[in-house]
Amino acid sequence: MRPHSAFTLAFAAIAIQGIAAINFVWDCANSVDTCNNACYAMNHNLAPSVLTKDTRETQVKQRRKDSGCRRGPCGKNAKTSFKRFGGSCDEYPFATTKEGGKGAILRCVDGLENSSEGGQLSAFYKKIPDGQKFGITMTNYQKAAFCVNSKKANDGGEFRLKNNAFVSAKRSGMLFSYSFHPGLRI
């Protein structure tokens, strides 16, 4: 019996997940820390890599509130240690997806990086309807440590809102069955 190739095993893992054929191609060159946040969340089994677009304004506002970003954990007056990483709150899964909101992984990032990610996501969203599932393909992610090393421990910047308090985000049990590889189209 012939052994399975790495591609076959990766493809099998992806097929089992029922991954979307449509991908958000995310250029990390100007959004390194937001890419880093998403990779940490996916690679530590804290969030899925397949998301569902849901840009209805009331739901997005509620998910952003539920994630904790609306509480201002990253602003200059924030009373968290996480603000040292940047002044803008990034959440993954995105608040514009059904998977976003409560339990999202947060990271304080530079506002320009957050705007770069948001602009790319907005442009992608113009091409797909609400309710559409999509995967993520990252490019230029070499400076994003959690994308390069899927097992890298939290650098102190990854956190979430839990029981009404911001806490460090830690690896979860096996909610999802494979590690996210940013250059792999899923």
Coordinates of N, CA and C in Angstrom, one line a residue:
M1 N 0.8 -1.2 0.0 CA 0.0 0.0 0.0 C 0.9 1.2 0.0
R2 N 0.6 2.2 -0.9 CA 1.4 3.4 -1.0 C 1.0 4.4 0.1
P3 N 2.1 5.0 0.7 CA 1.8 6.0 1.8 C 1.1 7.3 1.2
H4 N 0.3 8.0 1.9 CA -0.3 9.2 1.5 C 0.7 10.3 1.5
S5 N 0.5 11.2 0.4 CA 1.4 12.4 0.4 C 0.9 13.4 1.3
A6 N 1.7 14.4 1.6 CA 1.3 15.5 2.5 C 0.1 16.3 1.9
F7 N 0.1 16.4 0.5 CA -1.0 17.1 -0.2 C -2.3 16.3 0.0
T8 N -2.2 15.0 -0.2 CA -3.4 14.2 0.0 C -4.0 14.3 1.4
L9 N -3.1 14.3 2.4 CA -3.6 14.4 3.8 C -4.2 15.7 4.0
A10 N -3.5 16.8 3.5 CA -4.1 18.1 3.7 C -5.4 18.3 3.0
F11 N -5.5 17.7 1.8 CA -6.7 17.8 1.0 C -7.8 17.0 1.8
A12 N -7.5 15.9 2.3 CA -8.5 15.1 3.1 C -9.0 15.9 4.3
A13 N -8.1 16.5 5.0 CA -8.5 17.3 6.2 C -9.4 18.4 5.8
I14 N -9.1 19.1 4.6 CA -9.9 20.2 4.2 C -11.3 19.7 3.7
A15 N -11.3 18.6 3.0 CA -12.6 18.0 2.5 C -13.5 17.7 3.7
I16 N -12.9 17.1 4.7 CA -13.7 16.7 5.9 C -14.4 18.0 6.5
Q17 N -13.7 19.1 6.5 CA -14.2 20.3 7.1 C -15.3 20.9 6.2
G18 N -15.5 20.5 5.0 CA -16.5 21.1 4.1 C -16.1 22.5 3.8
I19 N -14.9 22.8 3.4 CA -14.4 24.1 3.3 C -15.0 24.8 2.0
A20 N -15.2 26.0 2.1 CA -15.7 26.8 1.0 C -14.7 26.9 -0.2
A21 N -15.3 27.0 -1.4 CA -14.5 27.1 -2.6 C -14.1 28.5 -2.8
I22 N -14.7 29.5 -2.2 CA -14.5 30.9 -2.4 C -13.5 31.3 -1.2
N23 N -12.5 32.1 -1.6 CA -11.5 32.5 -0.6 C -11.3 34.0 -0.6
F24 N -11.1 34.5 0.6 CA -10.7 35.9 0.8 C -9.2 35.8 0.8
V25 N -8.6 36.4 -0.3 CA -7.2 36.5 -0.4 C -6.7 37.7 0.3
W26 N -6.0 37.5 1.4 CA -5.6 38.6 2.3 C -4.1 38.8 2.2
D27 N -3.8 40.0 1.8 CA -2.4 40.4 1.7 C -1.9 41.0 3.0
C28 N -1.1 40.3 3.7 CA -0.6 40.7 5.0 C 0.4 41.7 5.1
A29 N 0.9 42.2 3.9 CA 2.1 43.1 3.9 C 1.8 44.4 4.7
N30 N 0.6 44.9 4.7 CA 0.3 46.1 5.5 C -0.7 45.8 6.6
S31 N -0.8 44.6 7.0 CA -1.7 44.2 8.1 C -1.2 43.0 8.8
V32 N 0.1 43.0 9.1 CA 0.8 41.9 9.8 C 0.2 41.5 11.1
D33 N -0.1 42.4 11.9 CA -0.7 42.0 13.2 C -2.1 41.5 13.2
T34 N -2.9 42.0 12.2 CA -4.2 41.4 12.1 C -4.2 40.0 11.5
C35 N -3.3 39.8 10.6 CA -3.0 38.4 10.1 C -2.5 37.5 11.2
N36 N -1.6 38.0 12.0 CA -1.1 37.3 13.1 C -2.2 36.9 14.1
N37 N -3.2 37.8 14.3 CA -4.3 37.5 15.2 C -5.1 36.3 14.7
A38 N -5.4 36.4 13.4 CA -6.2 35.3 12.8 C -5.5 34.0 12.8
C39 N -4.2 34.0 12.5 CA -3.4 32.8 12.5 C -3.4 32.2 13.9
Y40 N -3.2 33.0 14.9 CA -3.2 32.5 16.3 C -4.5 31.8 16.6
A41 N -5.6 32.5 16.3 CA -6.9 32.0 16.6 C -7.1 30.6 15.9
M42 N -6.8 30.5 14.6 CA -7.0 29.3 13.8 C -6.1 28.2 14.2
N43 N -4.8 28.5 14.4 CA -3.8 27.5 14.7 C -3.8 27.0 16.1
H44 N -4.5 27.7 17.0 CA -4.6 27.3 18.4 C -6.1 26.7 18.7
N45 N -6.8 26.4 17.6 CA -8.1 25.8 17.7 C -9.1 26.7 18.5
L46 N -9.0 28.0 18.3 CA -9.8 28.9 19.0 C -10.9 29.5 18.1
A47 N -10.8 29.3 16.8 CA -11.7 29.9 15.8 C -11.6 29.1 14.5
P48 N -12.7 29.1 13.7 CA -12.6 28.3 12.4 C -12.0 29.2 11.3
S49 N -11.6 28.5 10.3 CA -11.0 29.1 9.1 C -12.0 29.3 8.0
V50 N -13.2 28.7 8.1 CA -14.3 28.9 7.2 C -15.3 29.8 7.9
L51 N -15.6 30.9 7.3 CA -16.5 31.9 7.8 C -17.7 32.1 6.9
T52 N -18.7 32.7 7.5 CA -20.0 33.0 6.7 C -20.2 34.5 6.8
K53 N -20.3 35.2 5.6 CA -20.5 36.6 5.6 C -21.9 36.9 6.1
D54 N -21.9 37.9 7.0 CA -23.2 38.4 7.5 C -22.9 39.9 7.9
T55 N -23.2 40.8 7.0 CA -22.9 42.2 7.2 C -24.1 43.0 7.6
R56 N -25.2 42.4 8.1 CA -26.3 43.1 8.5 C -25.9 44.0 9.7
E57 N -26.1 45.3 9.6 CA -25.6 46.3 10.6 C -25.9 46.0 12.0
T58 N -27.1 45.6 12.3 CA -27.4 45.3 13.8 C -26.7 44.1 14.3
Q59 N -26.5 43.1 13.5 CA -25.8 41.9 13.9 C -24.3 42.2 14.1
V60 N -23.7 43.0 13.1 CA -22.3 43.4 13.2 C -22.1 44.1 14.5
K61 N -22.9 45.1 14.8 CA -22.7 45.9 16.0 C -22.8 45.0 17.2
Q62 N -23.8 44.1 17.2 CA -23.9 43.2 18.4 C -22.7 42.3 18.6
R63 N -22.2 41.8 17.4 CA -21.1 40.9 17.5 C -19.8 41.6 17.9
R64 N -19.7 42.9 17.5 CA -18.5 43.7 17.9 C -18.6 43.9 19.4
K65 N -19.8 44.2 19.9 CA -20.0 44.4 21.3 C -19.7 43.1 22.1
D66 N -20.2 42.0 21.6 CA -20.0 40.7 22.3 C -18.6 40.3 22.3
S67 N -17.8 40.7 21.2 CA -16.4 40.3 21.2 C -15.6 41.0 22.3
G68 N -16.0 42.2 22.6 CA -15.3 43.0 23.6 C -14.6 44.2 23.0
C69 N -14.5 44.3 21.7 CA -13.8 45.4 21.1 C -14.4 46.7 21.3
R70 N -15.7 46.8 21.5 CA -16.4 48.0 21.7 C -16.2 48.6 23.1
R71 N -15.6 47.8 24.0 CA -15.2 48.2 25.4 C -13.9 49.0 25.4
G72 N -13.2 49.1 24.3 CA -12.0 49.9 24.2 C -10.8 49.3 24.9
P73 N -10.5 48.0 24.7 CA -9.4 47.5 25.5 C -8.0 47.9 24.9
C74 N -8.0 48.6 23.8 CA -6.7 49.0 23.2 C -6.4 50.5 23.2
G75 N -7.4 51.3 23.5 CA -7.2 52.8 23.5 C -6.2 53.2 24.5
K76 N -5.7 54.5 24.4 CA -4.7 55.0 25.3 C -5.1 55.0 26.7
N77 N -6.4 55.1 27.0 CA -6.9 55.1 28.3 C -7.4 53.8 28.8
A78 N -7.1 52.7 28.0 CA -7.5 51.4 28.4 C -6.8 50.9 29.6
K79 N -7.4 50.1 30.4 CA -6.8 49.6 31.7 C -6.4 48.1 31.5
T80 N -5.8 47.8 30.3 CA -5.4 46.5 30.0 C -3.9 46.5 29.7
S81 N -3.2 45.4 29.9 CA -1.8 45.3 29.5 C -1.7 45.0 28.0
F82 N -2.8 44.7 27.3 CA -2.8 44.4 25.9 C -2.6 45.6 25.0
K83 N -2.9 46.8 25.5 CA -2.8 48.0 24.7 C -1.4 48.3 24.2
R84 N -0.4 47.7 24.9 CA 1.0 48.0 24.4 C 1.3 47.5 23.0
F85 N 0.4 46.7 22.5 CA 0.6 46.1 21.1 C 0.0 47.0 20.1
G86 N -0.9 48.0 20.4 CA -1.4 48.9 19.5 C -2.7 49.5 20.0
G87 N -3.2 50.5 19.3 CA -4.3 51.3 19.8 C -5.7 50.9 19.1
S88 N -5.7 49.9 18.3 CA -7.0 49.5 17.6 C -7.3 48.1 17.9
C89 N -8.5 47.8 18.2 CA -8.9 46.4 18.5 C -9.3 45.6 17.3
D90 N -8.6 44.5 17.1 CA -8.9 43.6 16.0 C -9.5 42.3 16.6
E91 N -10.5 41.8 15.9 CA -11.2 40.6 16.3 C -11.2 39.5 15.2
Y92 N -11.0 38.3 15.6 CA -11.1 37.2 14.7 C -11.9 36.1 15.4
P93 N -12.9 35.5 14.9 CA -13.5 35.8 13.6 C -14.0 37.2 13.5
F94 N -14.1 37.7 12.3 CA -14.5 39.1 12.0 C -16.0 39.3 12.5
A95 N -16.3 40.5 13.0 CA -17.6 40.8 13.4 C -18.6 40.8 12.2
T96 N -18.1 40.8 11.0 CA -18.9 40.8 9.8 C -19.2 39.3 9.4
T97 N -19.0 38.4 10.3 CA -19.3 37.0 9.9 C -20.2 36.4 11.1
K98 N -20.9 35.4 10.7 CA -21.8 34.7 11.7 C -21.0 34.1 12.8
E99 N -19.8 33.8 12.6 CA -18.9 33.1 13.6 C -18.3 34.1 14.5
G100 N -18.4 35.4 14.2 CA -17.8 36.5 15.0 C -18.6 36.7 16.3
G101 N -18.1 37.6 17.2 CA -18.8 37.9 18.4 C -18.3 37.3 19.6
K102 N -19.1 36.7 20.4 CA -18.7 36.1 21.7 C -17.6 35.1 21.5
G103 N -16.6 35.2 22.3 CA -15.5 34.3 22.2 C -14.4 34.6 21.2
A104 N -14.6 35.7 20.4 CA -13.6 36.1 19.4 C -12.3 36.3 20.1
I105 N -11.2 36.0 19.3 CA -9.9 36.3 19.8 C -9.5 37.7 19.4
L106 N -9.0 38.5 20.3 CA -8.7 39.9 20.1 C -7.2 40.2 20.2
R107 N -6.8 41.2 19.5 CA -5.4 41.7 19.6 C -5.4 43.2 19.3
C108 N -4.7 43.9 20.1 CA -4.5 45.4 19.9 C -3.5 45.5 18.8
V109 N -3.8 46.3 17.8 CA -3.0 46.4 16.6 C -2.9 47.9 16.2
D110 N -2.0 48.2 15.3 CA -1.9 49.6 14.8 C -3.2 49.8 13.9
G111 N -3.7 51.0 14.1 CA -4.9 51.4 13.4 C -4.8 51.3 11.9
L112 N -3.7 51.6 11.3 CA -3.5 51.5 9.8 C -3.5 50.1 9.4
E113 N -3.0 49.2 10.2 CA -3.0 47.8 9.8 C -4.5 47.3 9.9
N114 N -5.2 47.7 10.9 CA -6.6 47.3 11.0 C -7.4 47.8 9.8
S115 N -7.1 49.0 9.4 CA -7.8 49.6 8.2 C -7.4 48.9 6.9
S116 N -6.2 48.5 6.8 CA -5.8 47.7 5.6 C -6.6 46.4 5.5
E117 N -6.7 45.7 6.6 CA -7.4 44.5 6.6 C -8.9 44.7 6.3
G118 N -9.5 45.7 7.0 CA -10.9 46.1 6.8 C -11.2 46.5 5.3
G119 N -10.3 47.2 4.7 CA -10.4 47.6 3.3 C -10.4 46.4 2.4
Q120 N -9.5 45.5 2.6 CA -9.4 44.3 1.8 C -10.6 43.4 2.0
L121 N -11.1 43.3 3.2 CA -12.3 42.5 3.5 C -13.5 43.1 2.8
S122 N -13.6 44.4 2.9 CA -14.8 45.1 2.3 C -14.8 44.9 0.8
A123 N -13.6 45.0 0.1 CA -13.5 44.8 -1.3 C -14.0 43.4 -1.7
F124 N -13.5 42.4 -0.9 CA -13.9 41.0 -1.1 C -15.4 40.8 -0.9
Y125 N -16.0 41.5 0.1 CA -17.4 41.3 0.4 C -18.3 41.8 -0.8
K126 N -17.8 42.8 -1.6 CA -18.6 43.3 -2.7 C -18.8 42.2 -3.7
K127 N -18.0 41.1 -3.7 CA -18.1 40.1 -4.7 C -19.0 38.9 -4.2
I128 N -19.4 38.9 -3.0 CA -20.2 37.7 -2.5 C -21.4 38.2 -1.7
P129 N -22.5 37.4 -1.7 CA -23.7 37.8 -0.9 C -23.6 37.4 0.5
D130 N -24.4 38.0 1.4 CA -24.5 37.6 2.7 C -25.0 36.1 2.7
G131 N -24.5 35.4 3.7 CA -24.8 34.0 3.8 C -23.7 33.1 3.1
Q132 N -22.8 33.7 2.3 CA -21.8 33.0 1.6 C -20.7 32.5 2.5
K133 N -20.4 31.2 2.5 CA -19.2 30.7 3.2 C -18.0 31.0 2.4
F134 N -16.9 31.3 3.1 CA -15.6 31.5 2.5 C -14.4 31.1 3.3
G135 N -13.3 30.7 2.7 CA -12.1 30.4 3.3 C -11.1 31.6 3.3
I136 N -9.9 31.4 3.7 CA -9.0 32.5 3.8 C -7.6 32.0 3.2
T137 N -7.1 32.8 2.3 CA -5.7 32.5 1.8 C -4.9 33.8 2.1
M138 N -3.8 33.6 2.8 CA -2.9 34.8 3.1 C -1.7 34.8 2.2
T139 N -1.3 36.0 1.9 CA -0.1 36.2 1.1 C 0.8 37.2 1.9
N140 N 2.1 37.2 1.7 CA 3.0 38.1 2.3 C 2.9 38.1 3.9
Y141 N 2.8 36.9 4.4 CA 2.6 36.7 5.8 C 3.9 36.4 6.6
Q142 N 5.0 36.5 5.9 CA 6.3 36.0 6.5 C 6.7 36.7 7.8
K143 N 6.2 38.0 8.0 CA 6.5 38.7 9.3 C 5.5 38.4 10.4
A144 N 4.5 37.6 10.1 CA 3.4 37.3 11.1 C 3.8 36.0 11.7
A145 N 4.4 36.1 12.9 CA 5.0 34.9 13.6 C 4.0 33.8 13.8
F146 N 2.7 34.0 14.1 CA 1.8 33.0 14.3 C 1.4 32.3 13.0
C147 N 1.6 33.0 11.9 CA 1.3 32.4 10.6 C 2.5 31.5 10.2
V148 N 3.7 31.9 10.5 CA 4.9 31.2 10.1 C 5.1 29.9 11.0
N149 N 4.8 30.1 12.3 CA 4.9 29.0 13.3 C 3.6 28.7 13.9
S150 N 2.9 27.7 13.5 CA 1.5 27.4 14.0 C 1.5 27.0 15.4
K151 N 2.6 26.6 16.0 CA 2.7 26.2 17.4 C 3.2 27.3 18.3
K152 N 3.5 28.4 17.8 CA 4.1 29.5 18.6 C 3.1 29.9 19.7
A153 N 3.7 30.0 20.9 CA 2.9 30.4 22.1 C 2.5 31.9 22.1
N154 N 1.4 32.2 22.8 CA 0.9 33.6 22.9 C 2.1 34.5 23.3
D155 N 2.2 35.6 22.6 CA 3.3 36.6 22.9 C 2.8 37.6 24.0
G156 N 1.6 37.3 24.5 CA 1.0 38.3 25.5 C 0.0 39.2 24.8
G157 N -0.1 39.2 23.5 CA -1.0 40.1 22.8 C -2.4 39.5 22.4
E158 N -2.5 38.2 22.6 CA -3.8 37.5 22.2 C -4.7 37.4 23.4
F159 N -5.9 37.9 23.3 CA -6.8 37.8 24.4 C -8.2 37.7 24.0
R160 N -9.1 37.5 24.9 CA -10.6 37.5 24.6 C -11.3 38.0 25.8
L161 N -12.6 38.2 25.6 CA -13.5 38.6 26.7 C -14.2 37.3 27.2
K162 N -14.0 37.1 28.5 CA -14.6 35.9 29.1 C -15.1 36.3 30.5
N163 N -16.3 35.9 30.8 CA -16.9 36.3 32.1 C -16.8 37.7 32.4
N164 N -17.0 38.6 31.4 CA -16.9 40.0 31.6 C -15.5 40.6 31.9
A165 N -14.5 39.9 31.6 CA -13.1 40.3 31.8 C -12.3 39.9 30.6
F166 N -11.2 40.7 30.4 CA -10.3 40.4 29.3 C -9.3 39.4 29.9
V167 N -9.1 38.3 29.2 CA -8.1 37.3 29.7 C -7.3 36.8 28.5
S168 N -6.1 36.3 28.8 CA -5.2 35.8 27.8 C -5.8 34.7 27.1
A169 N -5.7 34.6 25.7 CA -6.2 33.5 24.9 C -5.3 32.4 24.9
K170 N -5.8 31.2 25.2 CA -5.0 30.0 25.3 C -5.5 28.9 24.4
R171 N -4.6 28.0 24.0 CA -4.9 27.0 23.1 C -6.2 26.2 23.6
S172 N -7.0 25.9 22.7 CA -8.3 25.2 23.0 C -8.1 23.7 22.7
G173 N -9.1 22.9 23.1 CA -9.1 21.5 22.7 C -9.4 21.4 21.2
M174 N -9.5 20.2 20.7 CA -9.6 20.0 19.3 C -11.0 20.3 18.8
L175 N -11.3 21.6 18.7 CA -12.6 22.0 18.1 C -12.5 21.9 16.6
F176 N -11.3 22.1 16.0 CA -11.1 22.0 14.6 C -10.0 21.1 14.3
S177 N -10.0 20.4 13.2 CA -9.1 19.2 13.1 C -7.8 19.5 12.3
Y178 N -7.5 20.7 12.0 CA -6.2 20.9 11.3 C -5.7 22.2 11.6
S179 N -4.4 22.4 11.3 CA -3.8 23.7 11.5 C -3.9 24.5 10.2
F180 N -4.1 25.8 10.3 CA -4.2 26.7 9.2 C -2.9 27.0 8.6
H181 N -2.7 26.8 7.3 CA -1.5 27.2 6.6 C -1.8 28.3 5.7
P182 N -1.3 29.5 6.0 CA -1.7 30.7 5.3 C -1.5 30.7 3.8
G183 N -0.5 30.0 3.2 CA -0.3 30.0 1.8 C -1.2 29.0 1.1
L184 N -1.9 28.1 1.8 CA -2.7 27.1 1.3 C -4.1 27.6 1.0
R185 N -4.5 27.5 -0.3 CA -5.9 27.9 -0.6 C -6.9 26.8 0.0
I186 N -7.8 27.3 0.7 CA -8.8 26.4 1.3 C -10.2 26.8 0.9

